[in-house]
Amino acid sequence: MSETPAETPTERTADRKTRVTVLVALAANLVIAVAKAVGGLVAHSPALLSEAAHSVADSLNEVFLLAALRRSRRPADARHPFGYGKERFFWSLLAAVGIFVMGGCFSFFQGFEALRNGAEEELGGYVVGLIVLGVALLAEGASLLRALHQVRKQGGAAGLRDPALRTVVAEDGTAVLGVSLALVGMALHMVTGQVVWEASASLAIGALLVYVAYRLGRDARDQLIGEAADPEASSRIRALLEAQPEIDSVEALFTMKTGLDTALVAARVDLMPGLDSERVEEVADRIKGSIAGVVSEADQIFLDVTDRSARETWESPAATGERGGA
């Protein structure tokens, strides 16, 4: 079995940048949540109150993501021999639940209540609400640009493998779209005097948040229950094993992500006949080193090595009969 490597300088730098991105989003959401809540109460605006709930949910989620960044890099110990990398996925799952419950459900409630009871229209209050939403749009847009800049720095789509960064991008993108919906809904309510426009905006925000929560939660669930490594990485490992002159066949290959950039690899291989035990050990060590060199995230490597001739002798009908008669 290979040893778990220490956190690399590149990983530390990436985590530090992600932490800054999360803190920027947290600061923006805390200020915006208060402003939206005050504006929503003044204007009696369901769309603005829905957006306030959205920002509160995002703020709580940022706290979850900061916990994920800190806890997921703890070294392996006796209780968790494969490390704490999956903490990243656990806290991301909690963030998805937070978006669903605090953001989506509250937005649906506000929309249905507005349709059922109507909403008071106070021109002065709505002007304040529109100003709040305009400022919120600028702040959320700046936070989104910061997150997208980091994604680009970390290799584009590859940067979105980090559930913390992926969640921030999803939250900020949803926030920009949600604020835009609230602006349109409030403006149409003011122009037409029909609350249905603003209630519809609130319901649309709720549907948007539920969809985003579902996508984020599904990704976190897949990673928590044991998602395989990338198909490309698995293919490289299998090709490497099959290219070894001492290996007759690769009987099975299993991979599982154990963290953001770590994976467990287990393979069962049949060796060519005639290798002594010392040679088998040497071959196994060499193969493990080759796998670690080809796939950097493979930090835990297990090989189940079998001598083909010995296995065939053991499984032959004559040997089976002898064992059965013993």
PDB file of N, CA and C in Angstrom, residues 202-278:
ATOM      1  N   SER A 202     -41.223  35.401  -7.600  1.00  0.00           N
ATOM      2  CA  SER A 202     -40.858  34.680  -6.391  1.00  0.00           C
ATOM      3  C   SER A 202     -40.899  33.166  -6.613  1.00  0.00           C
ATOM      4  N   LEU A 203     -41.936  32.697  -7.303  1.00  0.00           N
ATOM      5  CA  LEU A 203     -42.043  31.265  -7.607  1.00  0.00           C
ATOM      6  C   LEU A 203     -40.921  30.818  -8.545  1.00  0.00           C
ATOM      7  N   ALA A 204     -40.569  31.674  -9.498  1.00  0.00           N
ATOM      8  CA  ALA A 204     -39.481  31.336 -10.424  1.00  0.00           C
ATOM      9  C   ALA A 204     -38.150  31.247  -9.685  1.00  0.00           C
ATOM     10  N   ILE A 205     -37.933  32.164  -8.734  1.00  0.00           N
ATOM     11  CA  ILE A 205     -36.720  32.105  -7.909  1.00  0.00           C
ATOM     12  C   ILE A 205     -36.690  30.804  -7.119  1.00  0.00           C
ATOM     13  N   GLY A 206     -37.841  30.416  -6.547  1.00  0.00           N
ATOM     14  CA  GLY A 206     -37.911  29.169  -5.802  1.00  0.00           C
ATOM     15  C   GLY A 206     -37.584  27.965  -6.671  1.00  0.00           C
ATOM     16  N   ALA A 207     -38.147  27.922  -7.888  1.00  0.00           N
ATOM     17  CA  ALA A 207     -37.887  26.806  -8.802  1.00  0.00           C
ATOM     18  C   ALA A 207     -36.408  26.760  -9.182  1.00  0.00           C
ATOM     19  N   LEU A 208     -35.814  27.933  -9.412  1.00  0.00           N
ATOM     20  CA  LEU A 208     -34.396  28.010  -9.755  1.00  0.00           C
ATOM     21  C   LEU A 208     -33.529  27.462  -8.623  1.00  0.00           C
ATOM     22  N   LEU A 209     -33.838  27.855  -7.387  1.00  0.00           N
ATOM     23  CA  LEU A 209     -33.051  27.411  -6.242  1.00  0.00           C
ATOM     24  C   LEU A 209     -33.192  25.905  -6.010  1.00  0.00           C
ATOM     25  N   VAL A 210     -34.403  25.385  -6.171  1.00  0.00           N
ATOM     26  CA  VAL A 210     -34.616  23.948  -5.996  1.00  0.00           C
ATOM     27  C   VAL A 210     -33.816  23.167  -7.042  1.00  0.00           C
ATOM     28  N   TYR A 211     -33.796  23.655  -8.283  1.00  0.00           N
ATOM     29  CA  TYR A 211     -33.041  22.976  -9.338  1.00  0.00           C
ATOM     30  C   TYR A 211     -31.541  22.982  -9.029  1.00  0.00           C
ATOM     31  N   VAL A 212     -31.017  24.145  -8.637  1.00  0.00           N
ATOM     32  CA  VAL A 212     -29.589  24.240  -8.324  1.00  0.00           C
ATOM     33  C   VAL A 212     -29.243  23.348  -7.126  1.00  0.00           C
ATOM     34  N   ALA A 213     -30.109  23.352  -6.109  1.00  0.00           N
ATOM     35  CA  ALA A 213     -29.881  22.499  -4.939  1.00  0.00           C
ATOM     36  C   ALA A 213     -29.864  21.030  -5.332  1.00  0.00           C
ATOM     37  N   TYR A 214     -30.772  20.634  -6.233  1.00  0.00           N
ATOM     38  CA  TYR A 214     -30.818  19.241  -6.687  1.00  0.00           C
ATOM     39  C   TYR A 214     -29.530  18.852  -7.398  1.00  0.00           C
ATOM     40  N   ARG A 215     -29.042  19.714  -8.286  1.00  0.00           N
ATOM     41  CA  ARG A 215     -27.825  19.394  -9.033  1.00  0.00           C
ATOM     42  C   ARG A 215     -26.613  19.297  -8.108  1.00  0.00           C
ATOM     43  N   LEU A 216     -26.472  20.269  -7.206  1.00  0.00           N
ATOM     44  CA  LEU A 216     -25.346  20.238  -6.272  1.00  0.00           C
ATOM     45  C   LEU A 216     -25.442  19.036  -5.333  1.00  0.00           C
ATOM     46  N   GLY A 217     -26.649  18.769  -4.840  1.00  0.00           N
ATOM     47  CA  GLY A 217     -26.837  17.639  -3.937  1.00  0.00           C
ATOM     48  C   GLY A 217     -26.565  16.313  -4.612  1.00  0.00           C
ATOM     49  N   ARG A 218     -26.966  16.187  -5.870  1.00  0.00           N
ATOM     50  CA  ARG A 218     -26.728  14.943  -6.603  1.00  0.00           C
ATOM     51  C   ARG A 218     -25.232  14.688  -6.782  1.00  0.00           C
ATOM     52  N   ASP A 219     -24.476  15.731  -7.122  1.00  0.00           N
ATOM     53  CA  ASP A 219     -23.033  15.580  -7.282  1.00  0.00           C
ATOM     54  C   ASP A 219     -22.376  15.172  -5.969  1.00  0.00           C
ATOM     55  N   ALA A 220     -22.774  15.840  -4.865  1.00  0.00           N
ATOM     56  CA  ALA A 220     -22.197  15.515  -3.559  1.00  0.00           C
ATOM     57  C   ALA A 220     -22.556  14.095  -3.142  1.00  0.00           C
ATOM     58  N   ARG A 221     -23.790  13.687  -3.419  1.00  0.00           N
ATOM     59  CA  ARG A 221     -24.210  12.321  -3.071  1.00  0.00           C
ATOM     60  C   ARG A 221     -23.371  11.281  -3.807  1.00  0.00           C
ATOM     61  N   ASP A 222     -23.169  11.490  -5.116  1.00  0.00           N
ATOM     62  CA  ASP A 222     -22.392  10.541  -5.904  1.00  0.00           C
ATOM     63  C   ASP A 222     -20.984  10.387  -5.345  1.00  0.00           C
ATOM     64  N   GLN A 223     -20.391  11.505  -4.919  1.00  0.00           N
ATOM     65  CA  GLN A 223     -19.027  11.456  -4.401  1.00  0.00           C
ATOM     66  C   GLN A 223     -18.969  10.852  -3.001  1.00  0.00           C
ATOM     67  N   LEU A 224     -20.002  11.067  -2.212  1.00  0.00           N
ATOM     68  CA  LEU A 224     -20.025  10.517  -0.854  1.00  0.00           C
ATOM     69  C   LEU A 224     -20.185   9.004  -0.844  1.00  0.00           C
ATOM     70  N   ILE A 225     -20.981   8.463  -1.762  1.00  0.00           N
ATOM     71  CA  ILE A 225     -21.243   7.023  -1.732  1.00  0.00           C
ATOM     72  C   ILE A 225     -20.187   6.228  -2.487  1.00  0.00           C
ATOM     73  N   GLY A 226     -19.163   6.895  -2.998  1.00  0.00           N
ATOM     74  CA  GLY A 226     -18.048   6.161  -3.591  1.00  0.00           C
ATOM     75  C   GLY A 226     -18.012   6.232  -5.101  1.00  0.00           C
ATOM     76  N   GLU A 227     -17.796   7.408  -5.645  1.00  0.00           N
ATOM     77  CA  GLU A 227     -17.723   7.595  -7.094  1.00  0.00           C
ATOM     78  C   GLU A 227     -16.369   7.136  -7.617  1.00  0.00           C
ATOM     79  N   ALA A 228     -16.378   6.484  -8.768  1.00  0.00           N
ATOM     80  CA  ALA A 228     -15.122   6.022  -9.371  1.00  0.00           C
ATOM     81  C   ALA A 228     -14.291   7.205  -9.842  1.00  0.00           C
ATOM     82  N   ALA A 229     -12.998   6.975  -9.993  1.00  0.00           N
ATOM     83  CA  ALA A 229     -12.126   8.011 -10.542  1.00  0.00           C
ATOM     84  C   ALA A 229     -12.523   8.293 -11.988  1.00  0.00           C
ATOM     85  N   ASP A 230     -11.978   9.351 -12.542  1.00  0.00           N
ATOM     86  CA  ASP A 230     -12.304   9.714 -13.914  1.00  0.00           C
ATOM     87  C   ASP A 230     -12.015   8.548 -14.862  1.00  0.00           C
ATOM     88  N   PRO A 231     -12.887   8.301 -15.852  1.00  0.00           N
ATOM     89  CA  PRO A 231     -12.658   7.201 -16.792  1.00  0.00           C
ATOM     90  C   PRO A 231     -11.288   7.263 -17.469  1.00  0.00           C
ATOM     91  N   GLU A 232     -10.822   8.470 -17.747  1.00  0.00           N
ATOM     92  CA  GLU A 232      -9.510   8.612 -18.383  1.00  0.00           C
ATOM     93  C   GLU A 232      -8.407   8.085 -17.473  1.00  0.00           C
ATOM     94  N   ALA A 233      -8.493   8.401 -16.170  1.00  0.00           N
ATOM     95  CA  ALA A 233      -7.493   7.913 -15.219  1.00  0.00           C
ATOM     96  C   ALA A 233      -7.549   6.392 -15.111  1.00  0.00           C
ATOM     97  N   SER A 234      -8.754   5.830 -15.054  1.00  0.00           N
ATOM     98  CA  SER A 234      -8.896   4.376 -14.989  1.00  0.00           C
ATOM     99  C   SER A 234      -8.323   3.713 -16.231  1.00  0.00           C
ATOM    100  N   SER A 235      -8.538   4.326 -17.385  1.00  0.00           N
ATOM    101  CA  SER A 235      -8.007   3.768 -18.638  1.00  0.00           C
ATOM    102  C   SER A 235      -6.486   3.786 -18.646  1.00  0.00           C
ATOM    103  N   ARG A 236      -5.895   4.878 -18.121  1.00  0.00           N
ATOM    104  CA  ARG A 236      -4.438   4.956 -18.069  1.00  0.00           C
ATOM    105  C   ARG A 236      -3.867   3.872 -17.146  1.00  0.00           C
ATOM    106  N   ILE A 237      -4.543   3.645 -16.020  1.00  0.00           N
ATOM    107  CA  ILE A 237      -4.073   2.622 -15.082  1.00  0.00           C
ATOM    108  C   ILE A 237      -4.159   1.237 -15.710  1.00  0.00           C
ATOM    109  N   ARG A 238      -5.296   0.933 -16.361  1.00  0.00           N
ATOM    110  CA  ARG A 238      -5.448  -0.380 -16.988  1.00  0.00           C
ATOM    111  C   ARG A 238      -4.411  -0.585 -18.090  1.00  0.00           C
ATOM    112  N   ALA A 239      -4.183   0.451 -18.899  1.00  0.00           N
ATOM    113  CA  ALA A 239      -3.186   0.342 -19.973  1.00  0.00           C
ATOM    114  C   ALA A 239      -1.799   0.104 -19.402  1.00  0.00           C
ATOM    115  N   LEU A 240      -1.469   0.774 -18.309  1.00  0.00           N
ATOM    116  CA  LEU A 240      -0.163   0.577 -17.668  1.00  0.00           C
ATOM    117  C   LEU A 240      -0.019  -0.855 -17.162  1.00  0.00           C
ATOM    118  N   LEU A 241      -1.056  -1.375 -16.526  1.00  0.00           N
ATOM    119  CA  LEU A 241      -0.997  -2.743 -16.005  1.00  0.00           C
ATOM    120  C   LEU A 241      -0.848  -3.753 -17.139  1.00  0.00           C
ATOM    121  N   GLU A 242      -1.614  -3.579 -18.188  1.00  0.00           N
ATOM    122  CA  GLU A 242      -1.566  -4.528 -19.298  1.00  0.00           C
ATOM    123  C   GLU A 242      -0.242  -4.477 -20.044  1.00  0.00           C
ATOM    124  N   ALA A 243       0.493  -3.350 -19.931  1.00  0.00           N
ATOM    125  CA  ALA A 243       1.774  -3.219 -20.624  1.00  0.00           C
ATOM    126  C   ALA A 243       2.927  -3.865 -19.856  1.00  0.00           C
ATOM    127  N   GLN A 244       2.699  -4.252 -18.604  1.00  0.00           N
ATOM    128  CA  GLN A 244       3.780  -4.850 -17.813  1.00  0.00           C
ATOM    129  C   GLN A 244       4.073  -6.261 -18.310  1.00  0.00           C
ATOM    130  N   PRO A 245       5.332  -6.582 -18.621  1.00  0.00           N
ATOM    131  CA  PRO A 245       5.654  -7.917 -19.162  1.00  0.00           C
ATOM    132  C   PRO A 245       5.384  -9.054 -18.178  1.00  0.00           C
ATOM    133  N   GLU A 246       5.387  -8.766 -16.881  1.00  0.00           N
ATOM    134  CA  GLU A 246       5.174  -9.818 -15.892  1.00  0.00           C
ATOM    135  C   GLU A 246       3.689 -10.125 -15.660  1.00  0.00           C
ATOM    136  N   ILE A 247       2.802  -9.260 -16.167  1.00  0.00           N
ATOM    137  CA  ILE A 247       1.365  -9.456 -15.938  1.00  0.00           C
ATOM    138  C   ILE A 247       0.752 -10.191 -17.126  1.00  0.00           C
ATOM    139  N   ASP A 248       0.105 -11.299 -16.845  1.00  0.00           N
ATOM    140  CA  ASP A 248      -0.562 -12.077 -17.886  1.00  0.00           C
ATOM    141  C   ASP A 248      -1.936 -11.501 -18.206  1.00  0.00           C
ATOM    142  N   SER A 249      -2.678 -11.092 -17.180  1.00  0.00           N
ATOM    143  CA  SER A 249      -4.006 -10.512 -17.417  1.00  0.00           C
ATOM    144  C   SER A 249      -4.417  -9.656 -16.226  1.00  0.00           C
ATOM    145  N   VAL A 250      -5.256  -8.662 -16.506  1.00  0.00           N
ATOM    146  CA  VAL A 250      -5.833  -7.826 -15.461  1.00  0.00           C
ATOM    147  C   VAL A 250      -7.246  -8.336 -15.220  1.00  0.00           C
ATOM    148  N   GLU A 251      -7.464  -8.994 -14.087  1.00  0.00           N
ATOM    149  CA  GLU A 251      -8.750  -9.620 -13.802  1.00  0.00           C
ATOM    150  C   GLU A 251      -9.802  -8.603 -13.351  1.00  0.00           C
ATOM    151  N   ALA A 252      -9.386  -7.586 -12.606  1.00  0.00           N
ATOM    152  CA  ALA A 252     -10.336  -6.582 -12.116  1.00  0.00           C
ATOM    153  C   ALA A 252      -9.580  -5.306 -11.753  1.00  0.00           C
ATOM    154  N   LEU A 253     -10.251  -4.170 -11.952  1.00  0.00           N
ATOM    155  CA  LEU A 253      -9.673  -2.877 -11.582  1.00  0.00           C
ATOM    156  C   LEU A 253     -10.775  -2.022 -10.974  1.00  0.00           C
ATOM    157  N   PHE A 254     -10.539  -1.526  -9.759  1.00  0.00           N
ATOM    158  CA  PHE A 254     -11.523  -0.696  -9.065  1.00  0.00           C
ATOM    159  C   PHE A 254     -10.856   0.610  -8.649  1.00  0.00           C
ATOM    160  N   THR A 255     -11.587   1.710  -8.792  1.00  0.00           N
ATOM    161  CA  THR A 255     -11.097   3.005  -8.315  1.00  0.00           C
ATOM    162  C   THR A 255     -12.219   3.694  -7.553  1.00  0.00           C
ATOM    163  N   MET A 256     -11.840   4.560  -6.613  1.00  0.00           N
ATOM    164  CA  MET A 256     -12.833   5.332  -5.868  1.00  0.00           C
ATOM    165  C   MET A 256     -12.204   6.631  -5.389  1.00  0.00           C
ATOM    166  N   LYS A 257     -12.899   7.748  -5.625  1.00  0.00           N
ATOM    167  CA  LYS A 257     -12.408   9.033  -5.139  1.00  0.00           C
ATOM    168  C   LYS A 257     -12.532   9.076  -3.621  1.00  0.00           C
ATOM    169  N   THR A 258     -11.447   9.417  -2.956  1.00  0.00           N
ATOM    170  CA  THR A 258     -11.471   9.565  -1.503  1.00  0.00           C
ATOM    171  C   THR A 258     -11.356  11.019  -1.075  1.00  0.00           C
ATOM    172  N   GLY A 259     -11.236  11.912  -2.032  1.00  0.00           N
ATOM    173  CA  GLY A 259     -11.144  13.335  -1.741  1.00  0.00           C
ATOM    174  C   GLY A 259     -11.132  14.119  -3.030  1.00  0.00           C
ATOM    175  N   LEU A 260     -10.872  15.410  -2.916  1.00  0.00           N
ATOM    176  CA  LEU A 260     -10.877  16.276  -4.089  1.00  0.00           C
ATOM    177  C   LEU A 260      -9.845  15.840  -5.107  1.00  0.00           C
ATOM    178  N   ASP A 261      -8.640  15.515  -4.655  1.00  0.00           N
ATOM    179  CA  ASP A 261      -7.569  15.132  -5.566  1.00  0.00           C
ATOM    180  C   ASP A 261      -6.866  13.866  -5.101  1.00  0.00           C
ATOM    181  N   THR A 262      -7.603  12.958  -4.478  1.00  0.00           N
ATOM    182  CA  THR A 262      -7.060  11.669  -4.052  1.00  0.00           C
ATOM    183  C   THR A 262      -8.014  10.556  -4.465  1.00  0.00           C
ATOM    184  N   ALA A 263      -7.443   9.379  -4.718  1.00  0.00           N
ATOM    185  CA  ALA A 263      -8.264   8.245  -5.134  1.00  0.00           C
ATOM    186  C   ALA A 263      -7.628   6.951  -4.657  1.00  0.00           C
ATOM    187  N   LEU A 264      -8.476   5.969  -4.404  1.00  0.00           N
ATOM    188  CA  LEU A 264      -8.035   4.622  -4.052  1.00  0.00           C
ATOM    189  C   LEU A 264      -8.067   3.771  -5.311  1.00  0.00           C
ATOM    190  N   VAL A 265      -7.014   2.955  -5.508  1.00  0.00           N
ATOM    191  CA  VAL A 265      -6.923   2.066  -6.662  1.00  0.00           C
ATOM    192  C   VAL A 265      -6.698   0.649  -6.154  1.00  0.00           C
ATOM    193  N   ALA A 266      -7.521  -0.290  -6.602  1.00  0.00           N
ATOM    194  CA  ALA A 266      -7.355  -1.703  -6.238  1.00  0.00           C
ATOM    195  C   ALA A 266      -7.445  -2.527  -7.518  1.00  0.00           C
ATOM    196  N   ALA A 267      -6.466  -3.412  -7.720  1.00  0.00           N
ATOM    197  CA  ALA A 267      -6.437  -4.225  -8.941  1.00  0.00           C
ATOM    198  C   ALA A 267      -6.113  -5.673  -8.589  1.00  0.00           C
ATOM    199  N   ARG A 268      -6.744  -6.590  -9.314  1.00  0.00           N
ATOM    200  CA  ARG A 268      -6.408  -8.009  -9.188  1.00  0.00           C
ATOM    201  C   ARG A 268      -5.800  -8.458 -10.509  1.00  0.00           C
ATOM    202  N   VAL A 269      -4.562  -8.928 -10.451  1.00  0.00           N
ATOM    203  CA  VAL A 269      -3.834  -9.284 -11.672  1.00  0.00           C
ATOM    204  C   VAL A 269      -3.269 -10.691 -11.565  1.00  0.00           C
ATOM    205  N   ASP A 270      -3.165 -11.354 -12.715  1.00  0.00           N
ATOM    206  CA  ASP A 270      -2.509 -12.654 -12.813  1.00  0.00           C
ATOM    207  C   ASP A 270      -1.120 -12.446 -13.398  1.00  0.00           C
ATOM    208  N   LEU A 271      -0.116 -12.990 -12.719  1.00  0.00           N
ATOM    209  CA  LEU A 271       1.257 -12.869 -13.200  1.00  0.00           C
ATOM    210  C   LEU A 271       1.616 -14.049 -14.108  1.00  0.00           C
ATOM    211  N   MET A 272       2.637 -13.838 -14.911  1.00  0.00           N
ATOM    212  CA  MET A 272       3.170 -14.923 -15.722  1.00  0.00           C
ATOM    213  C   MET A 272       3.732 -16.001 -14.793  1.00  0.00           C
ATOM    214  N   PRO A 273       3.665 -17.258 -15.177  1.00  0.00           N
ATOM    215  CA  PRO A 273       4.179 -18.327 -14.308  1.00  0.00           C
ATOM    216  C   PRO A 273       5.696 -18.267 -14.178  1.00  0.00           C
ATOM    217  N   GLY A 274       6.197 -18.817 -13.082  1.00  0.00           N
ATOM    218  CA  GLY A 274       7.636 -18.972 -12.908  1.00  0.00           C
ATOM    219  C   GLY A 274       8.307 -17.889 -12.097  1.00  0.00           C
ATOM    220  N   LEU A 275       7.571 -16.903 -11.556  1.00  0.00           N
ATOM    221  CA  LEU A 275       8.187 -15.833 -10.770  1.00  0.00           C
ATOM    222  C   LEU A 275       8.271 -16.259  -9.307  1.00  0.00           C
ATOM    223  N   ASP A 276       9.449 -16.080  -8.710  1.00  0.00           N
ATOM    224  CA  ASP A 276       9.558 -16.425  -7.295  1.00  0.00           C
ATOM    225  C   ASP A 276       9.000 -15.292  -6.443  1.00  0.00           C
ATOM    226  N   SER A 277       8.865 -15.532  -5.143  1.00  0.00           N
ATOM    227  CA  SER A 277       8.218 -14.561  -4.256  1.00  0.00           C
ATOM    228  C   SER A 277       8.966 -13.236  -4.206  1.00  0.00           C
ATOM    229  N   GLU A 278      10.295 -13.299  -4.228  1.00  0.00           N
ATOM    230  CA  GLU A 278      11.073 -12.047  -4.188  1.00  0.00           C
ATOM    231  C   GLU A 278      10.826 -11.219  -5.441  1.00  0.00           C
TER     232      GLU A 278
END
